[in-house]
Tab-separated table of C-alpha atoms in Angstrom:
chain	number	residue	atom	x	y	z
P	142	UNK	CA	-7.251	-16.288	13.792
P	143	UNK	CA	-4.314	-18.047	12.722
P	144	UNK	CA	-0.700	-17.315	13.352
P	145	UNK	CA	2.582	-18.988	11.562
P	146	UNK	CA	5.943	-18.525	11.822
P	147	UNK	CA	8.276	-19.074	8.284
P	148	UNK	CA	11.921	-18.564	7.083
P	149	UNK	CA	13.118	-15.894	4.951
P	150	UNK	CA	16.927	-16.839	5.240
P	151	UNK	CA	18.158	-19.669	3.132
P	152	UNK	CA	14.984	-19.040	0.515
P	153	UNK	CA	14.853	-18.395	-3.018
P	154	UNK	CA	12.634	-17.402	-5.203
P	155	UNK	CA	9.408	-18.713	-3.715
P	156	UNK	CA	5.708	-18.657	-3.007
P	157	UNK	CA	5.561	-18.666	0.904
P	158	UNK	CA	1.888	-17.596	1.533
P	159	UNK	CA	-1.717	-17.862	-0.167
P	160	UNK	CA	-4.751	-17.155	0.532
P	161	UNK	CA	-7.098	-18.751	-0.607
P	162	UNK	CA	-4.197	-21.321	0.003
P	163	UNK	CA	-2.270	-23.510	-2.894
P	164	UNK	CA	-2.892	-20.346	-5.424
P	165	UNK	CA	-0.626	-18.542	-7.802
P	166	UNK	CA	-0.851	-14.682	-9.266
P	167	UNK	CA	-3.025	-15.126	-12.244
P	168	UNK	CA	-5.622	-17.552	-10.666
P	169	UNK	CA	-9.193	-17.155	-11.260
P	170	UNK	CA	-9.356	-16.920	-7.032
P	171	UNK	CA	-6.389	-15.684	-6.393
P	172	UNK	CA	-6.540	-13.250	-3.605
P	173	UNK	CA	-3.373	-12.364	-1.728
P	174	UNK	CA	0.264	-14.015	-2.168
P	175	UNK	CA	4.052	-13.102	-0.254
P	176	UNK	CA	6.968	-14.456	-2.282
P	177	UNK	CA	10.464	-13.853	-2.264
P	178	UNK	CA	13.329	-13.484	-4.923
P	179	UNK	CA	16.918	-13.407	-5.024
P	180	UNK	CA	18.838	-11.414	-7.170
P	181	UNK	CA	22.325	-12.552	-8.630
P	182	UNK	CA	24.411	-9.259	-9.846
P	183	UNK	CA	22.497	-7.328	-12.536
P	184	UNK	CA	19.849	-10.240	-12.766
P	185	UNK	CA	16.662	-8.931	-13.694
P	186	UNK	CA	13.327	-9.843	-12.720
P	187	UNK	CA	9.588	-8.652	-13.771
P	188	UNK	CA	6.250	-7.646	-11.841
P	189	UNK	CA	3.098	-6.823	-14.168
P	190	UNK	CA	-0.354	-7.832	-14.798
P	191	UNK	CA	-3.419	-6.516	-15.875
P	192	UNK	CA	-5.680	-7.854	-12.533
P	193	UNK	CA	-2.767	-8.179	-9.936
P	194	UNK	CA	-0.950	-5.237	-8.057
P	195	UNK	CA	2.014	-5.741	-6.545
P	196	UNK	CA	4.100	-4.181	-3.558
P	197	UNK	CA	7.568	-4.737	-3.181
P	198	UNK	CA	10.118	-4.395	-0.245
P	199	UNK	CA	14.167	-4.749	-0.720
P	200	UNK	CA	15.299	-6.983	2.374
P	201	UNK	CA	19.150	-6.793	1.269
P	202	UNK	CA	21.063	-5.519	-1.348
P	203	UNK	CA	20.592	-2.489	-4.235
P	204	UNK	CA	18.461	-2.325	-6.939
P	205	UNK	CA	17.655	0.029	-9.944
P	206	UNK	CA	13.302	-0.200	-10.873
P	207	UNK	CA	12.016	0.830	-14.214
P	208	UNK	CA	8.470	1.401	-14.082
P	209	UNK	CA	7.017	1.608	-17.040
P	210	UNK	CA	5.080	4.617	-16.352
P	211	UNK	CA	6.827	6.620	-13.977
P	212	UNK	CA	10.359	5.891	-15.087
P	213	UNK	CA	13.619	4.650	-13.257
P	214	UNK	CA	14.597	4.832	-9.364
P	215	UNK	CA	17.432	3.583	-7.726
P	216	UNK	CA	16.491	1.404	-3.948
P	217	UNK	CA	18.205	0.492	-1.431
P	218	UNK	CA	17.204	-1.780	1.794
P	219	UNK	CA	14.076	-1.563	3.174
P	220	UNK	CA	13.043	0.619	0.689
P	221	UNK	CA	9.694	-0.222	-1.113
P	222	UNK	CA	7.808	0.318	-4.748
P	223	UNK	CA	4.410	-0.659	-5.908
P	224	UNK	CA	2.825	-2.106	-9.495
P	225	UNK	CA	-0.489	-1.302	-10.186
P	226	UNK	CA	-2.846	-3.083	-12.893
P	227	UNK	CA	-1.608	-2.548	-16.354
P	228	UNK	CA	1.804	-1.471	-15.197
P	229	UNK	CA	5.172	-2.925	-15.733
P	230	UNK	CA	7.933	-3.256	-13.670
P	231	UNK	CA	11.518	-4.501	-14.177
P	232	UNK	CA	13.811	-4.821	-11.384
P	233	UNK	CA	17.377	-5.125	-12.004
P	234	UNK	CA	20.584	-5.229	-9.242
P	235	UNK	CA	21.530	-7.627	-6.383
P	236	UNK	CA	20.044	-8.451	-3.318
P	237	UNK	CA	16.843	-10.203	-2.208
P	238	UNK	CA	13.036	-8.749	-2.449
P	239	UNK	CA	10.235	-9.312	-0.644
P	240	UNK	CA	6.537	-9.743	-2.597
P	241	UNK	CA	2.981	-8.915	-1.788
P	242	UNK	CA	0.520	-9.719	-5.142
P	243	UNK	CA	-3.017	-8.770	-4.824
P	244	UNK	CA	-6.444	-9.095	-7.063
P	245	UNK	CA	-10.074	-8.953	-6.218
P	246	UNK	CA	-10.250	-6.077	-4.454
P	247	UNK	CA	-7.095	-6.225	-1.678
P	248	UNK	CA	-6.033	-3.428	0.000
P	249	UNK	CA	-2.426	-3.629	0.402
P	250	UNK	CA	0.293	-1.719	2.107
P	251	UNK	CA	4.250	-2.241	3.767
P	252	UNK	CA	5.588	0.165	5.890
P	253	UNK	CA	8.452	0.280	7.579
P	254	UNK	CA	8.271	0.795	11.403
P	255	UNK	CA	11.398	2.369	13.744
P	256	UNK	CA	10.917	0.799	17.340
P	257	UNK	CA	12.416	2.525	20.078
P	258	UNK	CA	10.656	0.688	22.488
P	259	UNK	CA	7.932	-1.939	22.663
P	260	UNK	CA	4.904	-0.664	20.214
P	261	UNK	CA	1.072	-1.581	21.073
P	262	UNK	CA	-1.612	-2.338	18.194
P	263	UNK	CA	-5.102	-2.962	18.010
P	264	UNK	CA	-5.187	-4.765	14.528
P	265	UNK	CA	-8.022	-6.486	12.494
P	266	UNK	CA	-10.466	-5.087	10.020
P	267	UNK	CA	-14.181	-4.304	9.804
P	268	UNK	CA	-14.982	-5.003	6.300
P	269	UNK	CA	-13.192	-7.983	5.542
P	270	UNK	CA	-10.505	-10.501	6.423
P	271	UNK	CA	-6.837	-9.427	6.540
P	272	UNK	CA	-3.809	-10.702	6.389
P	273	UNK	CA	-0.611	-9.906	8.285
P	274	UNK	CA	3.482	-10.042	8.029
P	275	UNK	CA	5.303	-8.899	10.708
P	276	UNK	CA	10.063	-9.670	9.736
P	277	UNK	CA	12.760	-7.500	11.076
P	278	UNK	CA	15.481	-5.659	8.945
P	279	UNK	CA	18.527	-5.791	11.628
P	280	UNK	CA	17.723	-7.764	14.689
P	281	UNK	CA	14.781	-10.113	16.126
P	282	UNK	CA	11.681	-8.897	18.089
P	283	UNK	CA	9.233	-10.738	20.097
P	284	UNK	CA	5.298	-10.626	18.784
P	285	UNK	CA	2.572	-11.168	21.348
P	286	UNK	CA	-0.609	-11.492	20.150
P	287	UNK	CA	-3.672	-12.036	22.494
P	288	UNK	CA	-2.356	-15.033	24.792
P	289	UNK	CA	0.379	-16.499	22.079
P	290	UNK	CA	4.337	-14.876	22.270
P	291	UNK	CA	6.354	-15.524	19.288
P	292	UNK	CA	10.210	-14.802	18.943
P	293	UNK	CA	10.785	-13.880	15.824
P	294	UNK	CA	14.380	-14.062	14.920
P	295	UNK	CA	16.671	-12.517	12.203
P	296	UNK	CA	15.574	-13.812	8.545
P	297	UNK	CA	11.946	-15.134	9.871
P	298	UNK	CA	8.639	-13.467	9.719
P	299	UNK	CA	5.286	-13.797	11.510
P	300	UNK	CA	2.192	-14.505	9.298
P	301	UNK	CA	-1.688	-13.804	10.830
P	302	UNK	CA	-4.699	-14.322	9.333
P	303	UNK	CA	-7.737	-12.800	10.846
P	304	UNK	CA	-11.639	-13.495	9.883
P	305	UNK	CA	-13.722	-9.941	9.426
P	306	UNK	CA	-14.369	-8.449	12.663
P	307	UNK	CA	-11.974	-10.212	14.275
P	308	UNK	CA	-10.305	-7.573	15.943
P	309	UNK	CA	-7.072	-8.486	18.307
P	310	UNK	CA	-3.951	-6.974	20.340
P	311	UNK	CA	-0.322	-6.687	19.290
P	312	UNK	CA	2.718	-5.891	21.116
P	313	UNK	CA	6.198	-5.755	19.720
P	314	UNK	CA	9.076	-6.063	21.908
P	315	UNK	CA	12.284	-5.171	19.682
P	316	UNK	CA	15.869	-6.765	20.296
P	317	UNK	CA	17.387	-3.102	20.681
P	318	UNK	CA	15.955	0.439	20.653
P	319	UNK	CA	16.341	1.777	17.032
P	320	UNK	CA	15.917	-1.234	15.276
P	321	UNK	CA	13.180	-1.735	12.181
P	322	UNK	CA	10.207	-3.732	11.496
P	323	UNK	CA	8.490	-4.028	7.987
P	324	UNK	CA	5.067	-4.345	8.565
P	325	UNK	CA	2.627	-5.548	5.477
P	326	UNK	CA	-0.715	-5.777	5.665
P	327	UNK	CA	-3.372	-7.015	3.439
P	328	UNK	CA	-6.982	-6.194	3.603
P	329	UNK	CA	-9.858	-8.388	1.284
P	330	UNK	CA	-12.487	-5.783	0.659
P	331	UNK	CA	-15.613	-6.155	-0.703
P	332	UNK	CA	-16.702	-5.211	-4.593
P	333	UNK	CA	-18.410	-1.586	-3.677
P	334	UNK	CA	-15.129	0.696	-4.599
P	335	UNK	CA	-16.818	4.103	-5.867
P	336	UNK	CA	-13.230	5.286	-6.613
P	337	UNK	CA	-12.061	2.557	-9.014
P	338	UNK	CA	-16.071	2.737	-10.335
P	339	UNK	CA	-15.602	6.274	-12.008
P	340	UNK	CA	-12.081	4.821	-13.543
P	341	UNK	CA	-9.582	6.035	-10.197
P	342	UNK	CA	-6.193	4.600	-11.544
P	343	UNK	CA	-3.420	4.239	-8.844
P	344	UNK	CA	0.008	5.097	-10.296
P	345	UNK	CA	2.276	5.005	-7.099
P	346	UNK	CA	1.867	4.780	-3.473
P	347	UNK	CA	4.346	4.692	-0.512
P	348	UNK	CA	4.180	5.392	3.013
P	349	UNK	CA	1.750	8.288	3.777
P	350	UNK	CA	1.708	9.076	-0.123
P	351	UNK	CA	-0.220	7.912	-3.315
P	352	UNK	CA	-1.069	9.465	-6.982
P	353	UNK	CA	-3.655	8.464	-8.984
P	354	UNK	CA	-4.534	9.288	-12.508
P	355	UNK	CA	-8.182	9.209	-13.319
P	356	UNK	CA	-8.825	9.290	-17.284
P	357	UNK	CA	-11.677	11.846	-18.327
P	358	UNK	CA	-14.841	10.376	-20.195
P	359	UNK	CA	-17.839	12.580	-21.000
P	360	UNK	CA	-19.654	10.711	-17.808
P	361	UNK	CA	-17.326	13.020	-15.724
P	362	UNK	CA	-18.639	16.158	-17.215
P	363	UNK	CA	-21.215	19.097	-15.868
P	364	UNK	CA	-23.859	20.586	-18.590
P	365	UNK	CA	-20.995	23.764	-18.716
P	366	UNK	CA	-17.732	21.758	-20.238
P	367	UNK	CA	-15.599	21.346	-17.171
P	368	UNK	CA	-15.213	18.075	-15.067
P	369	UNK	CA	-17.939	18.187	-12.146
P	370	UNK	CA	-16.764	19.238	-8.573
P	371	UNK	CA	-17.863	16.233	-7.270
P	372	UNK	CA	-15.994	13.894	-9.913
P	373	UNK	CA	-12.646	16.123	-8.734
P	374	UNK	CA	-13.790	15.785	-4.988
P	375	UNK	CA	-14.150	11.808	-5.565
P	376	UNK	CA	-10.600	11.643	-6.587
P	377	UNK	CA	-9.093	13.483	-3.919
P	378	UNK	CA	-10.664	11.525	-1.527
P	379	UNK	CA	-9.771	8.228	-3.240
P	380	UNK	CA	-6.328	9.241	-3.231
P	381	UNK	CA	-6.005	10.511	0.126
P	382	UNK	CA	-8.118	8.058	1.479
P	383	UNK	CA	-5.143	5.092	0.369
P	384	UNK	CA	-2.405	7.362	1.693
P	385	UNK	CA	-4.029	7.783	5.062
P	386	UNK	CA	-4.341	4.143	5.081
P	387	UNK	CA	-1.100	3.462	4.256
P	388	UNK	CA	-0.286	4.445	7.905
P	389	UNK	CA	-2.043	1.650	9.401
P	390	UNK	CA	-5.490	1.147	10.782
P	391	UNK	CA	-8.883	1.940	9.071
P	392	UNK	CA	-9.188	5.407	8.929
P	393	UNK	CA	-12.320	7.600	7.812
P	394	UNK	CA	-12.700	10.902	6.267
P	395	UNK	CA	-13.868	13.569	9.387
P	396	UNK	CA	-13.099	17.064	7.220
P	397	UNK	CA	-12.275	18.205	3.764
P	398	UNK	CA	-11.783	21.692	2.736
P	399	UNK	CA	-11.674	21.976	-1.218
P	400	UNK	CA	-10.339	25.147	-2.963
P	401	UNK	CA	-11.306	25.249	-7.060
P	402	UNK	CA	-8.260	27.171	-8.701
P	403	UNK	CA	-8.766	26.840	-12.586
P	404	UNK	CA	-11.659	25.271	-14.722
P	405	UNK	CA	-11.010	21.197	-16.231
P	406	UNK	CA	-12.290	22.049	-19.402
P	407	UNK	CA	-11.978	18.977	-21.387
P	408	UNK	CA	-8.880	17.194	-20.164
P	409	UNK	CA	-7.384	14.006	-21.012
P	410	UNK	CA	-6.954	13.203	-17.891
P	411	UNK	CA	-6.538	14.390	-14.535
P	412	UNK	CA	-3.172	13.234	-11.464
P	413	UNK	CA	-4.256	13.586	-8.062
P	414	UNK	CA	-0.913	13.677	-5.600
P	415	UNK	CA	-1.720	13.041	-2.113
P	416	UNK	CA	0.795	14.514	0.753
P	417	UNK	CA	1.048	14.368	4.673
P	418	UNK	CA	0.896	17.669	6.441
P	419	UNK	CA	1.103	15.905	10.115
P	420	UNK	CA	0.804	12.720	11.274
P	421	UNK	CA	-0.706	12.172	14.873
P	422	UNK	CA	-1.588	9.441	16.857
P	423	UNK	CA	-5.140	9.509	15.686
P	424	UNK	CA	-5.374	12.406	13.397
P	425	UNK	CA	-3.925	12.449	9.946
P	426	UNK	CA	-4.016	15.445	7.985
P	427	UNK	CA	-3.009	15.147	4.292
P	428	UNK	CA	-2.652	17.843	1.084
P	429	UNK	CA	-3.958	17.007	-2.006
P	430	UNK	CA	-3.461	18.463	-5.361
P	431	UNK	CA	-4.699	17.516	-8.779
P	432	UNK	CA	-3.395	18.535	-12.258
P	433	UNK	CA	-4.801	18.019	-15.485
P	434	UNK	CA	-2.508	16.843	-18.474
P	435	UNK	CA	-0.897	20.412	-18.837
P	436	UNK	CA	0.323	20.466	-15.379
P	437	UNK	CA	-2.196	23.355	-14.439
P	438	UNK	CA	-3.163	23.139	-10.758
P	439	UNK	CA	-7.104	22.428	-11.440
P	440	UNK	CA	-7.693	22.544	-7.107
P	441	UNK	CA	-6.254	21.810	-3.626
P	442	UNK	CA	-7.800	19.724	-1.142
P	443	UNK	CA	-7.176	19.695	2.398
P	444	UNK	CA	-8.413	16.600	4.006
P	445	UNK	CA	-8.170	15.134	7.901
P	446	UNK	CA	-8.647	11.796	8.496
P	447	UNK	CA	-9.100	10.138	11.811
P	448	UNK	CA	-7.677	6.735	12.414
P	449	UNK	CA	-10.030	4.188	14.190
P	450	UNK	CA	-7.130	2.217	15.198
P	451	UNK	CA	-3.515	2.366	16.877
C-alpha cells in the first residue's frame, strides 16, 4: 500500500496522479488518471473519448455541462457529472474541477460524504487493485489508515494505492461536525464484464443512480420476436449493480424480483434507470425500470444488494 499527500490549492490545470505512473488519457496503458482544471469566466473546456470515461467533481465555482447525449445541466460545488465512451462533454463557467479518467476496465466512482462525526471504513478490493482520493470541500480532516495519521488540510488531498486483496482500515476525523468529504475511488477490474459483453452502454451515473442504454441486435432475441428475459434481466442487474456500487464497498446481488409489463418486440434499443429505495448500512435496495425507444415501460426490477464492506 502506498499513501501520498498532494496540493490542490495553487494548481492549474494538471496531471497529479497515474497509474501505471508517467501516463496520459489516450495511452496504450493508460489505466487511471486525477487532474485538475481551472476555469477563467465562461472558459470552456472538453472531456470525450472513445476508450476513456471520465468523472468529474466541481471543487469551487459554477458551471453549465452540455453532454452531448443527455443535454445541458447547470452545477454547482461539489456537485459531480460523468462521460462515458463515445460521449462528449463541454464544460463552460468559472471555478475549478476535479478529474478522474479511466480505460481498461476501471470502475470508477466520487461521492460526496457529510461527516458528523469521525466515520470508520474497511476499504480495499477483491478483484483488483484500487486507487483512492480522500480532499475536503470546507475544512481539513485527519485520515488514519492502519498505523499512519495524515492531516489533511484545506486544498490538499490524500492519495492510496492498494495491491488486490489488500484490504485495510480507515478512519476520518473531520475539523467540525457537518463538514464534507469527496471521496473517489477507482477500482482496476479484470476483462470478464458480461454487461459491457452483450453491448451495456452507461449513459449517466451519480451517487446511488445510473442509466444505461443497451442497443438491440438480433443476438438479444428469443425464437418469438421479443428481447429474451434474461437479456432484460442482464441489464437491470448491470445497471443496478454500478449504482449500488456507487455507494462504496463491493457489493453483490442477494435478491431480485422481476415483473414483465409489455413485450420488446423489436426495439432499437432499450434505457435501464436504476433508483434507491433505501439505503442501509449493509443492505441496499434499488428500483429499476427499463424502457424501450417509445418510452413504454417494458418491466420493473426490484433488486437488494448487500454490501461486503463499510
Amino acid at each position: 500500500m502506498r499513501i501520498t499527500k498532494i496540493l490542490l490549492n495553487g494548481v492549474g490545470e494538471s496531471l497529479i496522479f497515474s497509474y501505471p505512473e508517467n501516463t496520459v488519457p489516450g495511452d496504450e496503458n493508460f489505466k487511471i488518471g486525477f487532474s485538475l482544471n481551472r476555469m477563467a469566466k465562461d472558459e470552456k473546456i472538453h472531456f470525450g473519448s472513445d476508450r476513456v470515461s471520465s468523472y468529474h467533481v466541481l471543487l469551487e465555482g459554477r458551471t453549465e455541462v452540455l453532454n452531448s447525449k443527455l443535454g445541458k445541466r447547470a452545477f454547482e460545488t461539489g456537485q459531480t457529472f460523468s462521460c462515458e465512451e463515445e460521449e462528449q462533454v463541454e464544460l463552460m463557467g468559472e471555478g475549478r474541477v476535479f478529474n478522474m479518467f479511466m480505460s481498461g476496465g476501471v470502475r470508477g466512482f466520487i461521492r460526496k460524504m457529510p461527516l458528523e462525526k469521525e466515520k470508520k471504513m474497511r476499504a480495499g478490493e477483491a478483484m483488483g487493485g484500487c486507487v483512492m482520493a480522500f480532499f475536503g470541500f470546507d475544512g481539513e480532516f485527519s485520515l488514519m489508515c492502519s498505523d499512519e495519521k495524515l492531516v489533511c488540510e484545506a486544498g490538499s488531498a490524500v492519495i492510496i494505492q492498494a495491491d488486490k486483496q489488500e484490504f485495510f482500515n480507515l478512519n476520518i476525523i473531520p475539523e467540525k461536525a457537518g463538514m464534507s468529504v469527496a471521496c473517489v475511488t477507482g477500482v482496476m477490474l479484470n476483462s470478464h464484464d458480461f454487461g459491457k459483453y452483450i453491448g451495456v452502454h452507461l449513459l449517466e451515473r451519480s451517487e446511488g443512480t445510473c442509466r444505461a442504454r443497451l442497443d438491440i441486435c438480433p443476438n438479444h432475441m428469443n425464437p418469438i420476436g421479443t428481447v429474451h428475459g434474461g437479456c432484460l434481466f442482464t441489464l437491470a442487474d448491470a445497471v443496478c449493480g454500478i449504482a449500488a456500487s456507487s455507494l462504496g464497498g463491493i457489493c453483490t446481488t442477494v435478491n431480485s424480483n422481476i415483473q414483465f409489463l409489455n413485450a420488446a418486440f423489436y426495439p432499437k434499443y432499450l434505457v435501464a434507470e436504476a433508483k434507491p429505495k433505501k439505503i442501509g448500512r449493509k443492505i441496499r435496495t434499488f428500483l429499476v425500470e427499463i424502457r424501450d425507444d417509445r418510452d413504454i415501460l417494458i418491466c420493473t426490477v426490484d433488486m437488494v444488494f448487500y454490501s461486503l464492506q463499510q
